[in-house]
Amino acid sequence: MLHPRARTMLLLAPPALIIGVASSLILIVIMKVAAVLQSVLWTSLPSTVGLNASSPTWVILILTLTGIAVGLVIRYSPGHAGPDPATEPLIGAPVDTAALPGLIIALIIGLAGGVSLGPEHPVMAVNIALAVAVGSRILPRVNTLDWTILASAGTIGALFGTPVAAALIFSQTLSGNADIPLWDRLFAPLLSAAAGALTTSLFFHPHFSLPIAHYSQMQLADIFSGAIVAAIAIALGMVAVWCLPRLHRLMHRLKHPVLILGMGGLIMGILGAVGGNITLFKGLDEMQQMAFSQVFTVSDYLLFALIKLAALVVAAACGFRGGRIFPAVFVGVALGLMLHEHVEAVPAAITISCSILGLVLVVTRDAWLSLFMAAVVVPDTTLLPLLCIVMLPAWLLLAGRPMLAASGEDK
């Protein structure tokens, strides 16, 4: 009854569903454990010792100890807790499964301790490694690349609570074979992403959208305003692009992971003491606090953006296990709020969405993911045509430019 192509897709459906669910469950367990540890470090312990969790002393102490703890894990765990995320793309080759326990522990400590990185890169590495290791044994005829695609799609769906991001990303990476229709190749990854997204939604709802005033109608002047905002965001992001490999090279002259990450934790603690607790952690909950608050000024938003970007560069350069997308979104929100407060004639919906678009584009060099992140944080369909137009000059500005990454030779 079914065409051979349909039978092939159907055969991949069960492993795709299992991988999507498993990818989400791994993410959920890691985030729950990190949340419990975070509560201990930032609520229970400071009250026990009679200190304010927002005090500079506590912030510097916890970030420094976090760096030392992560350094010890990386130094003494098998496989050194996986590759340095600063030298790797979001979706990379499978890592040795022996490195996964250390990678998970290093991620949990970093998330709980306030490091300015998200969970996306380590969770992606864990899920890909497990999918390849288990899948290759059960179905050896399915190649490593297919398992990698299914695991990465399931992880993306779990991270963002929707399969849309996975569809956008893989629509450009799976479009090379003209003999097989694109949607045939997308079928299994989308199924995995949908399973991951639905599993995540059973336990918690990723909350990206901000309470931004509705953007009623696109005007020609708004296109120019959005392009200028995106250019400003790109210029700020390119400063980080210039700094990261140089700082990475400098920090790794210390050679020992405990020294490198301990020093990185100390620097991030000082930055956190200056910027406040709102500039710590991965940034998603903190950007909600920032958007709902009515007390911050233009200088506050600028300070938050600069401190968070500096902390992101330091965390990545020192080798903390984490991803760079979520902190970049926080920087985009802070920059967008600052630009709106500075020039109120430009709607906040434009300044925030175009800032996110520019910064995520610098970090990922993925136009679809940049559009997706801008659209989910400011969920206004009227903005979509404007964002698509603004993407064009932004892409021109970044053509041929280096990415926010360090060379593996810097170690």
Coordinates of N, CA and C in Angstrom, one line a residue, residues 161-310:
G161 N 10.9 24.0 22.8 CA 9.5 23.7 23.0 C 8.7 23.7 21.8
T162 N 9.3 23.6 20.6 CA 8.6 23.6 19.3 C 9.5 22.9 18.3
P163 N 8.9 22.2 17.3 CA 9.8 21.6 16.2 C 10.1 22.6 15.1
V164 N 9.6 23.9 15.2 CA 9.8 24.8 14.1 C 11.2 25.1 13.9
A165 N 12.0 25.4 15.0 CA 13.4 25.7 14.9 C 14.2 24.6 14.2
A166 N 13.9 23.3 14.5 CA 14.5 22.2 13.9 C 14.2 22.2 12.4
A167 N 12.9 22.4 12.0 CA 12.6 22.5 10.6 C 13.3 23.5 9.9
L168 N 13.5 24.7 10.4 CA 14.2 25.8 9.8 C 15.7 25.4 9.6
I169 N 16.3 24.9 10.7 CA 17.7 24.6 10.6 C 18.0 23.5 9.6
F170 N 17.3 22.4 9.7 CA 17.6 21.3 8.8 C 17.1 21.5 7.4
S171 N 16.2 22.4 7.2 CA 15.8 22.7 5.8 C 16.9 23.2 4.9
Q172 N 18.0 23.8 5.5 CA 19.1 24.2 4.7 C 20.3 23.2 4.7
T173 N 20.3 22.3 5.8 CA 21.4 21.4 5.8 C 21.1 20.0 5.2
L174 N 19.8 19.7 4.9 CA 19.4 18.5 4.3 C 18.9 18.6 2.9
S175 N 19.2 19.7 2.3 CA 18.7 20.0 0.9 C 19.6 19.7 -0.2
G176 N 20.6 18.8 0.0 CA 21.6 18.5 -1.0 C 21.3 17.5 -2.1
N177 N 20.3 16.6 -1.8 CA 20.0 15.5 -2.7 C 18.7 15.8 -3.5
A178 N 18.9 16.0 -4.8 CA 17.7 16.4 -5.6 C 16.8 15.2 -5.9
D179 N 17.3 14.0 -5.7 CA 16.5 12.8 -6.0 C 15.5 12.5 -4.9
I180 N 15.7 13.0 -3.7 CA 14.8 12.8 -2.6 C 14.2 14.1 -2.2
P181 N 12.9 14.2 -2.2 CA 12.2 15.5 -1.8 C 12.7 15.9 -0.4
L182 N 12.7 17.2 -0.2 CA 13.2 17.8 1.1 C 12.4 17.2 2.3
W183 N 11.0 17.2 2.1 CA 10.2 16.8 3.2 C 10.3 15.3 3.5
D184 N 10.8 14.5 2.6 CA 11.2 13.1 2.9 C 12.3 13.1 3.9
R185 N 13.3 13.9 3.6 CA 14.5 14.0 4.5 C 14.2 14.6 5.8
L186 N 13.2 15.5 5.8 CA 12.8 16.2 7.1 C 11.9 15.4 7.9
F187 N 11.3 14.3 7.4 CA 10.2 13.6 8.1 C 10.7 13.1 9.5
A188 N 11.8 12.3 9.5 CA 12.2 11.8 10.8 C 12.8 12.8 11.7
P189 N 13.6 13.8 11.2 CA 14.0 14.8 12.2 C 12.9 15.6 12.8
L190 N 11.9 15.9 12.0 CA 10.7 16.7 12.5 C 9.9 15.9 13.5
L191 N 9.8 14.6 13.2 CA 9.2 13.7 14.2 C 9.9 13.7 15.5
S192 N 11.2 13.6 15.4 CA 12.1 13.6 16.7 C 11.9 15.0 17.4
A193 N 12.0 16.1 16.6 CA 11.8 17.4 17.2 C 10.5 17.6 17.9
A194 N 9.4 17.1 17.2 CA 8.1 17.2 17.8 C 7.9 16.4 19.0
A195 N 8.5 15.2 19.1 CA 8.5 14.3 20.3 C 9.2 15.0 21.4
G196 N 10.4 15.6 21.1 CA 11.1 16.4 22.1 C 10.4 17.5 22.7
A197 N 9.7 18.3 21.7 CA 9.0 19.5 22.2 C 7.8 19.1 23.0
L198 N 7.0 18.1 22.6 CA 5.9 17.7 23.4 C 6.2 17.1 24.8
T199 N 7.4 16.4 24.8 CA 7.8 15.9 26.1 C 8.2 17.0 27.1
T200 N 8.9 18.0 26.5 CA 9.3 19.1 27.3 C 8.0 19.9 27.9
S201 N 7.0 20.0 27.0 CA 5.8 20.8 27.4 C 5.0 20.1 28.5
L202 N 5.2 18.7 28.7 CA 4.6 18.0 29.8 C 5.1 18.4 31.1
F203 N 6.3 18.9 31.2 CA 7.0 19.2 32.5 C 7.1 20.7 32.7
F204 N 7.5 21.4 31.7 CA 7.5 22.9 31.8 C 7.4 23.5 30.5
H205 N 7.1 24.8 30.4 CA 6.9 25.5 29.2 C 8.0 26.5 29.0
P206 N 8.9 26.3 28.0 CA 10.0 27.3 27.8 C 9.3 28.7 27.5
H207 N 9.7 29.7 28.3 CA 9.0 31.0 28.3 C 10.0 32.0 27.7
F208 N 9.8 32.2 26.4 CA 10.7 33.1 25.7 C 10.1 34.5 25.4
S209 N 8.7 34.5 25.2 CA 8.1 35.8 24.8 C 8.1 36.8 25.9
L210 N 8.2 38.1 25.5 CA 8.3 39.2 26.4 C 7.0 40.0 26.3
P211 N 6.6 40.7 27.3 CA 5.4 41.6 27.3 C 5.7 42.9 26.5
I212 N 5.8 42.8 25.2 CA 6.1 44.0 24.4 C 4.9 44.5 23.7
A213 N 4.7 45.8 23.6 CA 3.5 46.4 23.0 C 3.4 45.9 21.5
H214 N 2.2 45.6 21.1 CA 1.9 45.1 19.8 C 2.4 46.1 18.7
Y215 N 3.1 45.6 17.7 CA 3.5 46.4 16.5 C 2.4 46.3 15.5
S216 N 1.7 47.5 15.3 CA 0.5 47.5 14.5 C 0.7 47.4 13.0
Q217 N 1.6 48.1 12.4 CA 1.7 48.2 11.0 C 3.1 48.6 10.6
M218 N 3.6 47.9 9.6 CA 5.0 48.2 9.1 C 5.0 49.5 8.3
Q219 N 6.0 50.3 8.7 CA 6.2 51.5 8.0 C 7.6 51.5 7.3
L220 N 7.8 52.3 6.3 CA 9.1 52.3 5.6 C 10.2 52.7 6.5
A221 N 9.9 53.7 7.4 CA 10.9 54.2 8.3 C 11.4 53.1 9.3
D222 N 10.4 52.2 9.6 CA 10.7 51.2 10.6 C 11.8 50.2 10.0
I223 N 11.7 50.0 8.7 CA 12.7 49.1 8.0 C 14.1 49.7 8.2
F224 N 14.3 51.0 8.0 CA 15.6 51.6 8.2 C 16.0 51.6 9.7
S225 N 15.0 51.8 10.6 CA 15.3 51.8 12.0 C 15.8 50.4 12.4
G226 N 15.0 49.4 11.9 CA 15.4 48.0 12.2 C 16.8 47.6 11.7
A227 N 17.1 48.1 10.5 CA 18.4 47.8 9.9 C 19.5 48.4 10.7
I228 N 19.3 49.6 11.2 CA 20.3 50.3 12.0 C 20.5 49.6 13.4
V229 N 19.3 49.2 14.0 CA 19.4 48.5 15.2 C 20.2 47.2 15.1
A230 N 19.9 46.4 14.0 CA 20.6 45.2 13.7 C 22.1 45.4 13.5
A231 N 22.4 46.5 12.8 CA 23.8 46.9 12.6 C 24.6 47.2 13.9
I232 N 23.9 47.9 14.8 CA 24.5 48.2 16.1 C 24.7 46.9 16.9
A233 N 23.7 46.0 16.8 CA 23.9 44.7 17.5 C 25.0 43.9 16.9
I234 N 25.1 43.9 15.6 CA 26.2 43.2 15.0 C 27.6 43.8 15.4
A235 N 27.7 45.1 15.4 CA 28.9 45.8 15.8 C 29.3 45.4 17.2
L236 N 28.3 45.4 18.1 CA 28.6 44.9 19.5 C 29.1 43.5 19.5
G237 N 28.4 42.6 18.8 CA 28.7 41.2 18.7 C 30.1 41.0 18.1
M238 N 30.5 41.8 17.1 CA 31.8 41.6 16.5 C 33.0 42.0 17.4
V239 N 32.7 42.8 18.4 CA 33.7 43.1 19.5 C 34.0 41.8 20.2
A240 N 32.9 41.1 20.6 CA 33.1 39.8 21.2 C 33.8 38.8 20.4
V241 N 33.5 38.8 19.1 CA 34.1 37.9 18.1 C 35.6 38.2 18.1
W242 N 36.0 39.4 18.2 CA 37.4 39.8 18.2 C 38.1 39.4 19.5
C243 N 37.4 39.5 20.6 CA 38.0 39.3 21.9 C 38.1 37.8 22.2
L244 N 37.1 37.0 21.8 CA 37.1 35.6 22.3 C 38.4 34.8 21.9
P245 N 38.8 34.7 20.7 CA 40.0 33.9 20.4 C 41.2 34.4 21.1
R246 N 41.4 35.7 21.3 CA 42.5 36.3 22.0 C 42.5 36.0 23.4
L247 N 41.3 36.1 24.1 CA 41.2 35.8 25.5 C 41.4 34.3 25.7
H248 N 40.8 33.5 24.8 CA 41.0 32.0 24.9 C 42.5 31.6 24.8
R249 N 43.2 32.2 23.9 CA 44.6 32.0 23.8 C 45.4 32.4 25.1
L250 N 45.0 33.6 25.6 CA 45.7 34.1 26.8 C 45.4 33.2 28.0
M251 N 44.1 32.9 28.2 CA 43.8 32.1 29.4 C 44.4 30.7 29.4
H252 N 44.5 30.1 28.2 CA 45.0 28.7 28.1 C 46.5 28.7 28.2
R253 N 47.2 29.8 28.4 CA 48.6 29.8 28.7 C 48.8 29.3 30.2
L254 N 47.7 29.4 31.0 CA 47.8 28.9 32.3 C 47.9 27.4 32.4
K255 N 47.6 26.7 31.3 CA 47.7 25.3 31.1 C 46.8 24.4 32.0
H256 N 46.7 24.6 33.3 CA 45.9 23.8 34.1 C 44.4 24.2 34.2
P257 N 43.5 23.3 33.9 CA 42.1 23.6 33.9 C 41.6 24.3 35.2
V258 N 42.1 23.9 36.3 CA 41.6 24.5 37.6 C 42.0 25.9 37.7
L259 N 43.2 26.3 37.2 CA 43.7 27.6 37.2 C 42.9 28.5 36.2
I260 N 42.7 27.9 35.0 CA 42.0 28.6 34.0 C 40.6 28.9 34.4
L261 N 39.9 27.9 34.8 CA 38.4 28.1 35.2 C 38.3 28.8 36.5
G262 N 39.2 28.6 37.4 CA 39.1 29.4 38.7 C 39.3 30.9 38.4
M263 N 40.3 31.2 37.5 CA 40.5 32.6 37.2 C 39.3 33.2 36.4
G264 N 38.7 32.3 35.5 CA 37.5 32.8 34.8 C 36.3 33.0 35.7
G265 N 36.2 32.1 36.7 CA 35.1 32.3 37.7 C 35.3 33.6 38.5
L266 N 36.5 33.9 38.9 CA 36.8 35.1 39.6 C 36.4 36.4 38.8
I267 N 36.8 36.3 37.5 CA 36.5 37.5 36.6 C 35.0 37.6 36.4
M268 N 34.3 36.5 36.2 CA 32.8 36.5 36.1 C 32.2 37.0 37.4
G269 N 32.8 36.6 38.5 CA 32.2 37.1 39.8 C 32.3 38.6 39.9
I270 N 33.5 39.1 39.5 CA 33.6 40.6 39.6 C 32.6 41.3 38.6
L271 N 32.5 40.7 37.4 CA 31.5 41.3 36.5 C 30.1 41.2 37.0
G272 N 29.8 40.0 37.7 CA 28.4 39.9 38.3 C 28.2 40.8 39.4
A273 N 29.3 41.1 40.2 CA 29.1 42.0 41.3 C 28.9 43.4 40.8
V274 N 29.4 43.8 39.6 CA 29.2 45.1 39.0 C 27.8 45.2 38.4
G275 N 27.4 44.1 37.6 CA 26.1 44.1 36.9 C 25.0 43.7 37.7
G276 N 25.2 43.0 38.8 CA 24.1 42.5 39.6 C 23.7 41.0 39.2
N277 N 22.9 40.4 40.0 CA 22.5 39.0 39.8 C 21.7 38.8 38.5
I278 N 21.2 39.9 38.0 CA 20.4 39.8 36.7 C 21.3 39.5 35.5
T279 N 22.6 39.7 35.7 CA 23.5 39.4 34.6 C 24.2 38.0 34.7
L280 N 23.7 37.2 35.7 CA 24.2 35.9 35.9 C 23.3 34.8 35.2
F281 N 23.8 33.6 35.2 CA 23.0 32.4 34.7 C 22.8 32.5 33.2
K282 N 22.0 31.6 32.7 CA 21.9 31.5 31.2 C 21.2 32.7 30.6
G283 N 20.3 33.4 31.4 CA 19.7 34.6 30.9 C 18.2 34.6 30.5
L284 N 17.6 33.5 30.4 CA 16.2 33.5 30.0 C 15.3 34.0 31.1
D285 N 15.4 33.5 32.3 CA 14.6 34.0 33.4 C 14.9 35.5 33.7
E286 N 16.2 35.8 33.6 CA 16.7 37.2 33.9 C 16.2 38.2 32.9
M287 N 16.0 37.8 31.6 CA 15.5 38.7 30.6 C 14.0 39.0 30.9
Q288 N 13.3 38.0 31.5 CA 11.9 38.3 31.8 C 11.9 39.3 33.0
Q289 N 12.7 39.2 34.0 CA 12.8 40.2 35.1 C 13.1 41.5 34.5
M290 N 14.0 41.6 33.6 CA 14.5 42.9 33.0 C 13.3 43.5 32.3
A291 N 12.6 42.7 31.5 CA 11.5 43.3 30.7 C 10.3 43.7 31.5
F292 N 10.0 43.0 32.6 CA 8.9 43.3 33.4 C 9.1 44.5 34.4
S293 N 10.4 44.7 34.7 CA 10.7 45.8 35.6 C 10.5 47.2 35.0
Q294 N 10.1 48.1 35.8 CA 9.9 49.5 35.3 C 10.9 50.5 35.9
V295 N 12.0 50.0 36.5 CA 12.9 50.8 37.3 C 14.2 51.1 36.6
F296 N 14.5 50.3 35.5 CA 15.8 50.4 34.9 C 15.8 51.6 33.9
T297 N 17.0 52.2 33.8 CA 17.2 53.3 32.9 C 18.1 52.9 31.7
V298 N 18.3 53.8 30.8 CA 19.1 53.6 29.6 C 20.5 53.1 30.0
S299 N 21.1 53.7 31.0 CA 22.4 53.3 31.4 C 22.4 51.9 32.1
D300 N 21.3 51.6 32.7 CA 21.2 50.2 33.3 C 21.2 49.2 32.3
Y301 N 20.4 49.4 31.2 CA 20.3 48.4 30.2 C 21.6 48.3 29.4
L302 N 22.3 49.4 29.2 CA 23.6 49.3 28.5 C 24.6 48.5 29.4
L303 N 24.6 48.8 30.7 CA 25.4 48.1 31.6 C 25.2 46.6 31.6
F304 N 23.9 46.2 31.6 CA 23.5 44.8 31.6 C 24.0 44.1 30.3
A305 N 23.8 44.8 29.1 CA 24.3 44.2 27.9 C 25.8 44.0 27.8
L306 N 26.5 45.0 28.2 CA 28.0 45.0 28.2 C 28.5 43.9 29.2
I307 N 28.0 43.9 30.4 CA 28.4 42.9 31.4 C 28.1 41.5 31.0
K308 N 26.9 41.3 30.5 CA 26.5 39.9 30.0 C 27.4 39.5 28.9
L309 N 27.7 40.3 27.9 CA 28.5 40.0 26.8 C 29.9 39.7 27.2
A310 N 30.4 40.5 28.1 CA 31.8 40.2 28.7 C 31.8 38.9 29.4

